[in-house]
mmCIF file of C-alpha atoms in Angstrom:
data_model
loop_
_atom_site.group_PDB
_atom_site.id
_atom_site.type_symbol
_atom_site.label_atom_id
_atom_site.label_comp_id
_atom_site.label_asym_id
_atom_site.label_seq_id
_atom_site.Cartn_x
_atom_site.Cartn_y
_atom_site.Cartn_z
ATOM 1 C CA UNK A 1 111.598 142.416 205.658
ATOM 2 C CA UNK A 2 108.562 140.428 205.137
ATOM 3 C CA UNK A 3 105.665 139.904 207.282
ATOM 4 C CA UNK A 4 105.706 136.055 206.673
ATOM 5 C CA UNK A 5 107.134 133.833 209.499
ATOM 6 C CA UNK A 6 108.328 130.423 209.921
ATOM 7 C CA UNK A 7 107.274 129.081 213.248
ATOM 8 C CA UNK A 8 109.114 125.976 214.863
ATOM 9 C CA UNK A 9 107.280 123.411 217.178
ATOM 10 C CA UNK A 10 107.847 119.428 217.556
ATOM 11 C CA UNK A 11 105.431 117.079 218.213
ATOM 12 C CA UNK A 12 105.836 113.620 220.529
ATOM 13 C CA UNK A 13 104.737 111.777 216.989
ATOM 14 C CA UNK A 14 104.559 111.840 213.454
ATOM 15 C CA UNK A 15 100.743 111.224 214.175
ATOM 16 C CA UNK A 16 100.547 114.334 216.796
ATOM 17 C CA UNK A 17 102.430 116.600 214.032
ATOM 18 C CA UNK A 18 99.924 115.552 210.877
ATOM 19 C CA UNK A 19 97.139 116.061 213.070
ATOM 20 C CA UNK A 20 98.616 119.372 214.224
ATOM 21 C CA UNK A 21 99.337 120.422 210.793
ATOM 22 C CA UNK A 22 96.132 119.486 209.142
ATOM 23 C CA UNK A 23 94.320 121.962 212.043
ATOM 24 C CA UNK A 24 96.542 124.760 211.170
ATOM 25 C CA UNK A 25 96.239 124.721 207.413
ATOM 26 C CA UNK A 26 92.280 123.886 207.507
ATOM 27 C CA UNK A 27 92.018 126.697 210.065
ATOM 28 C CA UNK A 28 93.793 128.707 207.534
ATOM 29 C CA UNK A 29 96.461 130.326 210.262
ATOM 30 C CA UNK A 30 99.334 128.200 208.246
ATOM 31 C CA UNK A 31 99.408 128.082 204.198
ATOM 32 C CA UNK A 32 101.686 125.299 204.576
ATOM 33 C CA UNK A 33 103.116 123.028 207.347
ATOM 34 C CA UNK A 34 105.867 120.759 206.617
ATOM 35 C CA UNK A 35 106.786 117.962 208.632
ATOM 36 C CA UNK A 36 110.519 116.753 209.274
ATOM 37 C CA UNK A 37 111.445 112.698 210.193
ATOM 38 C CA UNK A 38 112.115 112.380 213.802
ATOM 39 C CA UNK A 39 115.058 114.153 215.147
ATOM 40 C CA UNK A 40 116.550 113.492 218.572
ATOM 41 C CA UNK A 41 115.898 116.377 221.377
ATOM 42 C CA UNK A 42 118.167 116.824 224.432
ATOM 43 C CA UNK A 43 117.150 119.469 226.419
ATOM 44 C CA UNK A 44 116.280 120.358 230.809
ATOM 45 C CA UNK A 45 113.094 119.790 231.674
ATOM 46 C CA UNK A 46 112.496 119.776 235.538
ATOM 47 C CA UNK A 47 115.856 119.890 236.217
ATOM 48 C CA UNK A 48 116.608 116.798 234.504
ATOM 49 C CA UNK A 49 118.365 116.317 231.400
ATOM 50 C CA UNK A 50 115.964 114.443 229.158
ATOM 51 C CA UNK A 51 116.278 112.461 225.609
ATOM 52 C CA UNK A 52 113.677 112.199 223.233
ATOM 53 C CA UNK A 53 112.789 111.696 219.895
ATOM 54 C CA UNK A 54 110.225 113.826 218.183
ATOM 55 C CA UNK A 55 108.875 115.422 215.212
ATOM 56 C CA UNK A 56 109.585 119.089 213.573
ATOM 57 C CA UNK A 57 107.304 121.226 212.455
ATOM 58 C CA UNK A 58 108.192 124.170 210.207
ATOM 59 C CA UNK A 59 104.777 126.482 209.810
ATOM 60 C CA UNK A 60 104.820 129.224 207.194
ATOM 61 C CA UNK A 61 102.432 132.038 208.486
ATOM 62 C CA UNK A 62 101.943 135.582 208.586
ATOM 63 C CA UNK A 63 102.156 138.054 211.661
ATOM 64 C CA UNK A 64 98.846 138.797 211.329
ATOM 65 C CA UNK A 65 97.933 135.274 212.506
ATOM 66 C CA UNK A 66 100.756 134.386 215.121
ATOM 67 C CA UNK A 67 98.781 135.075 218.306
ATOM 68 C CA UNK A 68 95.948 132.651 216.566
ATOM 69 C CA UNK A 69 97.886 129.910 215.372
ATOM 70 C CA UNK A 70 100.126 130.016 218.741
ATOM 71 C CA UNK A 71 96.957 129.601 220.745
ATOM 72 C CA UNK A 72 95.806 126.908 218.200
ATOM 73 C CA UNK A 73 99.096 124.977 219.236
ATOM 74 C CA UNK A 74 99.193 125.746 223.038
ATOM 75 C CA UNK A 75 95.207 124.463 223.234
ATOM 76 C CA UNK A 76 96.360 121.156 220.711
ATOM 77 C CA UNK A 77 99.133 119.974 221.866
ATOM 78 C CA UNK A 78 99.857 117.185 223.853
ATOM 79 C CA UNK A 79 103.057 118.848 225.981
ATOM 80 C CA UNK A 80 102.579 121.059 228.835
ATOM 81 C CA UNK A 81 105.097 123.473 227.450
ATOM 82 C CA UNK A 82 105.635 123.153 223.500
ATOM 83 C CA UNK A 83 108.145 124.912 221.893
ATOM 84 C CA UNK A 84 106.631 127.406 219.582
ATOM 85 C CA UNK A 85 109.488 129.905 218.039
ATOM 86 C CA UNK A 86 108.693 132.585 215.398
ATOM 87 C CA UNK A 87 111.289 133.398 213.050
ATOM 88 C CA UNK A 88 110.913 136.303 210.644
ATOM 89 C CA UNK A 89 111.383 136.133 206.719
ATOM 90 C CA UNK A 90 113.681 138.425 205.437
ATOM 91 C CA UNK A 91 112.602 137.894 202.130
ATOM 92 C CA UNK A 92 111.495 135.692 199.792
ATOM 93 C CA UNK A 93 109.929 134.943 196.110
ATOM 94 C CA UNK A 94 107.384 137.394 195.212
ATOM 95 C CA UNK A 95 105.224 134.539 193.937
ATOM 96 C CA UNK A 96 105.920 132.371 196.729
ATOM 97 C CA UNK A 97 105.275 135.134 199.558
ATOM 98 C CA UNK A 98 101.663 136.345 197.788
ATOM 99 C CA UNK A 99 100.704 132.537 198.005
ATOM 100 C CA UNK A 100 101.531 132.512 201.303
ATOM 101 C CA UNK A 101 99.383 135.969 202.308
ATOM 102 C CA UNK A 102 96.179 134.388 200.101
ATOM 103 C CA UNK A 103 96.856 131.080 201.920
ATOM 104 C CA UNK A 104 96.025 133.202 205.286
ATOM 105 C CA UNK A 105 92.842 134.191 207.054
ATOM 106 C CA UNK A 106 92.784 137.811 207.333
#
């Protein structure tokens, strides 16, 4: 096990999640953000079922920097609640993994 993470959020649009990323990787709490086409979400929100399209965000990180970058989301984000999930790396490329770590501000 690794102490990189891939964090998940979506974004209302592709403009929200290439601002969003830009912050994140300039603030140095993501080495890398890549951003997905719009997907369709259907999910409960006020006890409604809802539709919507948005955009997905997958955030490569570090541990280290989760609390930061998940406040740097919660305090940028246009939705009240925005999904932010944290997925450990098992492993991964040597190479790829010490890119990752320099990428980071410790």
């Amino acid at each position: 096990m690794t102490d990189a993470l891939l964090v998940i959020t979506t974004t209302e649009t592709p403009q929200e999640a290439e601002r969003m990323a830009s912050l994140l990787v300039e603030r140095e709490l993501a080495a890398c953000v890549q951003i997905l086409p719009p997907i369709t979400s259907i999910y409960r929100w006020q006890g409604k079922v809802e539709k919507a399209a948005e955009v997905l965000l997958f955030i490569k990180t570090t541990r280290e920097a989760y609390a930061a970058l998940e406040t740097a989301i919660r305090e940028n984000h246009s939705y009240e609640t925005p999904e932010i999930i944290a997925l450990p790396v098992e492993s991964g490329s040597s190479s790829y993994l010490n890119w990752l770590h320099a990428s980071i501000k410790s």
